[in-house]
């Protein structure tokens, strides 16, 4: 088990005669805890992502009076930035940790893709805003903060649904 764990994977030794479904990571209680954890993370990110979606996609651009917090930084863009940051680095930090672990072992997985994709959208948006503020451009550039937030939220939803399905399948078996 230690050799497997040193490679960045989880492993549990199951004693002789013990069912793999009654102990370790496949036990009903472990699967229930996993599903509950993913549910909490999804709902937490949803609290931030729903307003982000509404502001970015449904509300007119001049909803917040069209004023700017700084020259080149509209209030709308600042609000999106503030709402997306907890999703990116709070609820999304687990993807960064697992991506780093996978890359440090010379492999790639879905966590690497999620971390790379959401970081690209978030990073592009930050650079766009920084350039707009530096030059005092009206409108704050073409920031796409909502992409990072929605990507992480949808992946968390998928992880929750997967954990719930595993738990229900385990209960049936």
Short mmCIF file of C-alpha atoms in Angstrom, two decimals:
data_model
loop_
_atom_site.label_atom_id
_atom_site.label_comp_id
_atom_site.label_asym_id
_atom_site.label_seq_id
_atom_site.Cartn_x
_atom_site.Cartn_y
_atom_site.Cartn_z
CA UNK A 1 0.00 0.00 0.00
CA UNK A 2 2.86 2.39 0.80
CA UNK A 3 4.39 1.94 -2.67
CA UNK A 4 1.08 2.80 -4.31
CA UNK A 5 0.55 5.79 -2.00
CA UNK A 6 4.05 7.08 -2.77
CA UNK A 7 2.95 7.30 -6.41
CA UNK A 8 0.09 9.61 -5.43
CA UNK A 9 -2.76 7.11 -5.35
CA UNK A 10 -4.95 5.97 -2.48
CA UNK A 11 -4.61 2.38 -1.33
CA UNK A 12 -6.00 0.35 1.53
CA UNK A 13 -4.89 -3.12 2.59
CA UNK A 14 -7.85 -5.44 3.13
CA UNK A 15 -7.38 -8.34 5.52
CA UNK A 16 -7.94 -11.93 4.39
CA UNK A 17 -11.59 -12.90 4.50
CA UNK A 18 -12.74 -9.30 4.63
CA UNK A 19 -15.02 -8.14 1.85
CA UNK A 20 -13.64 -5.23 -0.20
CA UNK A 21 -17.10 -3.67 -0.07
CA UNK A 22 -17.25 -3.63 3.73
CA UNK A 23 -13.93 -1.92 4.43
CA UNK A 24 -11.72 0.76 3.05
CA UNK A 25 -12.62 3.26 0.36
CA UNK A 26 -15.45 1.10 -1.02
CA UNK A 27 -17.39 0.81 2.23
CA UNK A 28 -20.87 2.25 2.25
CA UNK A 29 -20.00 4.86 4.87
CA UNK A 30 -16.88 5.98 2.98
CA UNK A 31 -18.87 6.31 -0.23
CA UNK A 32 -21.58 8.24 1.61
CA UNK A 33 -18.99 10.63 3.06
CA UNK A 34 -17.45 11.09 -0.39
CA UNK A 35 -20.83 11.87 -1.97
CA UNK A 36 -21.67 14.29 0.86
CA UNK A 37 -18.32 16.04 0.46
CA UNK A 38 -18.79 16.50 -3.29
CA UNK A 39 -22.36 17.71 -2.68
CA UNK A 40 -21.18 20.36 -0.21
CA UNK A 41 -18.48 21.55 -2.58
CA UNK A 42 -20.87 21.69 -5.52
CA UNK A 43 -23.51 23.62 -3.58
CA UNK A 44 -20.87 26.00 -2.24
CA UNK A 45 -19.56 26.76 -5.70
CA UNK A 46 -23.12 27.08 -6.97
CA UNK A 47 -23.77 29.89 -4.46
CA UNK A 48 -21.11 31.94 -6.27
CA UNK A 49 -21.62 30.63 -9.81
CA UNK A 50 -25.34 31.36 -10.14
CA UNK A 51 -24.86 35.10 -9.56
CA UNK A 52 -21.84 35.02 -11.88
CA UNK A 53 -23.93 33.41 -14.60
CA UNK A 54 -26.79 35.87 -14.13
CA UNK A 55 -24.49 38.91 -14.14
CA UNK A 56 -22.39 37.74 -17.08
CA UNK A 57 -25.08 36.21 -19.29
CA UNK A 58 -28.52 37.53 -18.38
CA UNK A 59 -28.18 41.10 -17.16
CA UNK A 60 -27.56 43.98 -19.56
CA UNK A 61 -24.02 45.35 -19.58
CA UNK A 62 -25.02 48.67 -18.02
CA UNK A 63 -26.92 47.07 -15.10
CA UNK A 64 -24.59 48.57 -12.48
CA UNK A 65 -24.93 52.09 -13.81
CA UNK A 66 -22.14 51.68 -16.32
CA UNK A 67 -19.67 53.32 -13.92
CA UNK A 68 -16.15 52.18 -13.29
CA UNK A 69 -14.39 51.25 -10.06
CA UNK A 70 -11.11 52.32 -11.70
CA UNK A 71 -10.52 53.69 -15.18
CA UNK A 72 -10.87 50.61 -17.38
CA UNK A 73 -12.44 48.44 -14.65
CA UNK A 74 -16.26 48.44 -14.74
CA UNK A 75 -18.11 47.57 -11.53
CA UNK A 76 -19.60 44.58 -13.30
CA UNK A 77 -16.17 43.11 -14.12
CA UNK A 78 -14.94 43.78 -10.58
CA UNK A 79 -18.00 42.02 -9.12
CA UNK A 80 -17.48 39.02 -11.41
CA UNK A 81 -13.82 38.87 -10.41
CA UNK A 82 -14.71 38.95 -6.71
CA UNK A 83 -17.36 36.23 -7.10
CA UNK A 84 -15.21 33.91 -9.22
CA UNK A 85 -12.05 34.03 -7.10
CA UNK A 86 -13.45 31.88 -4.22
CA UNK A 87 -14.65 29.30 -6.73
CA UNK A 88 -11.32 29.24 -8.55
CA UNK A 89 -9.05 29.03 -5.52
CA UNK A 90 -11.39 27.77 -2.80
CA UNK A 91 -13.57 25.09 -4.35
CA UNK A 92 -11.10 24.51 -7.19
CA UNK A 93 -8.00 24.08 -5.00
CA UNK A 94 -8.48 20.31 -4.83
CA UNK A 95 -8.05 20.13 -8.60
CA UNK A 96 -4.76 22.02 -8.30
CA UNK A 97 -3.51 19.70 -5.56
CA UNK A 98 -4.36 16.53 -7.47
CA UNK A 99 -3.05 17.99 -10.74
CA UNK A 100 0.26 18.84 -9.09
CA UNK A 101 0.45 15.34 -7.62
CA UNK A 102 -0.23 13.75 -11.02
CA UNK A 103 2.26 15.97 -12.84
CA UNK A 104 4.93 15.39 -10.21
CA UNK A 105 4.62 11.67 -10.98
CA UNK A 106 4.90 12.27 -14.71
CA UNK A 107 1.28 11.58 -15.56
CA UNK A 108 -1.77 13.58 -16.50
CA UNK A 109 -5.41 13.18 -15.55
CA UNK A 110 -8.70 15.04 -15.59
CA UNK A 111 -7.61 17.23 -12.68
CA UNK A 112 -4.77 18.58 -14.82
CA UNK A 113 -7.26 19.47 -17.55
CA UNK A 114 -9.65 21.16 -15.11
CA UNK A 115 -6.86 23.13 -13.44
CA UNK A 116 -5.37 24.11 -16.79
CA UNK A 117 -8.69 25.09 -18.38
CA UNK A 118 -10.04 27.09 -15.47
CA UNK A 119 -6.66 28.73 -14.86
CA UNK A 120 -6.42 29.72 -18.51
CA UNK A 121 -9.83 31.42 -18.41
CA UNK A 122 -9.15 33.08 -15.05
CA UNK A 123 -5.60 34.11 -16.01
CA UNK A 124 -6.73 35.51 -19.37
CA UNK A 125 -9.41 37.53 -17.63
CA UNK A 126 -6.98 38.94 -15.05
CA UNK A 127 -4.49 39.91 -17.77
CA UNK A 128 -7.25 41.48 -19.86
CA UNK A 129 -8.43 43.54 -16.89
CA UNK A 130 -4.86 44.54 -15.99
CA UNK A 131 -4.19 45.73 -19.55
CA UNK A 132 -7.50 47.61 -19.66
CA UNK A 133 -6.76 49.34 -16.34
CA UNK A 134 -3.18 50.12 -17.40
CA UNK A 135 -4.35 51.86 -20.55
CA UNK A 136 -7.62 53.17 -19.09
CA UNK A 137 -9.61 51.43 -21.80
CA UNK A 138 -13.34 51.77 -21.48
CA UNK A 139 -15.22 48.55 -20.78
CA UNK A 140 -12.45 46.60 -19.04
CA UNK A 141 -11.57 44.42 -22.01
CA UNK A 142 -13.18 41.08 -22.75
CA UNK A 143 -12.84 39.30 -19.40
CA UNK A 144 -14.39 35.83 -19.25
CA UNK A 145 -14.34 35.10 -15.53
CA UNK A 146 -17.62 33.20 -15.77
CA UNK A 147 -15.95 30.45 -17.81
CA UNK A 148 -13.62 29.48 -14.95
CA UNK A 149 -16.43 29.49 -12.40
CA UNK A 150 -18.88 27.50 -14.49
CA UNK A 151 -16.22 24.94 -15.50
CA UNK A 152 -15.35 24.16 -11.89
CA UNK A 153 -19.00 24.09 -10.84
CA UNK A 154 -19.99 21.66 -13.61
CA UNK A 155 -17.04 19.38 -12.81
CA UNK A 156 -18.04 19.40 -9.13
CA UNK A 157 -21.59 18.49 -10.16
CA UNK A 158 -20.21 15.59 -12.20
CA UNK A 159 -18.05 14.41 -9.28
CA UNK A 160 -21.08 14.54 -6.98
CA UNK A 161 -23.25 12.57 -9.41
CA UNK A 162 -20.47 10.00 -9.87
CA UNK A 163 -20.00 9.57 -6.11
CA UNK A 164 -23.77 9.24 -5.61
CA UNK A 165 -23.99 6.58 -8.32
CA UNK A 166 -21.08 4.66 -6.76
CA UNK A 167 -22.74 4.81 -3.34
CA UNK A 168 -26.09 3.60 -4.68
CA UNK A 169 -24.44 0.81 -6.68
CA UNK A 170 -22.50 -0.29 -3.60
CA UNK A 171 -25.70 -0.39 -1.55
CA UNK A 172 -27.40 -2.58 -4.15
CA UNK A 173 -24.47 -5.00 -4.31
#
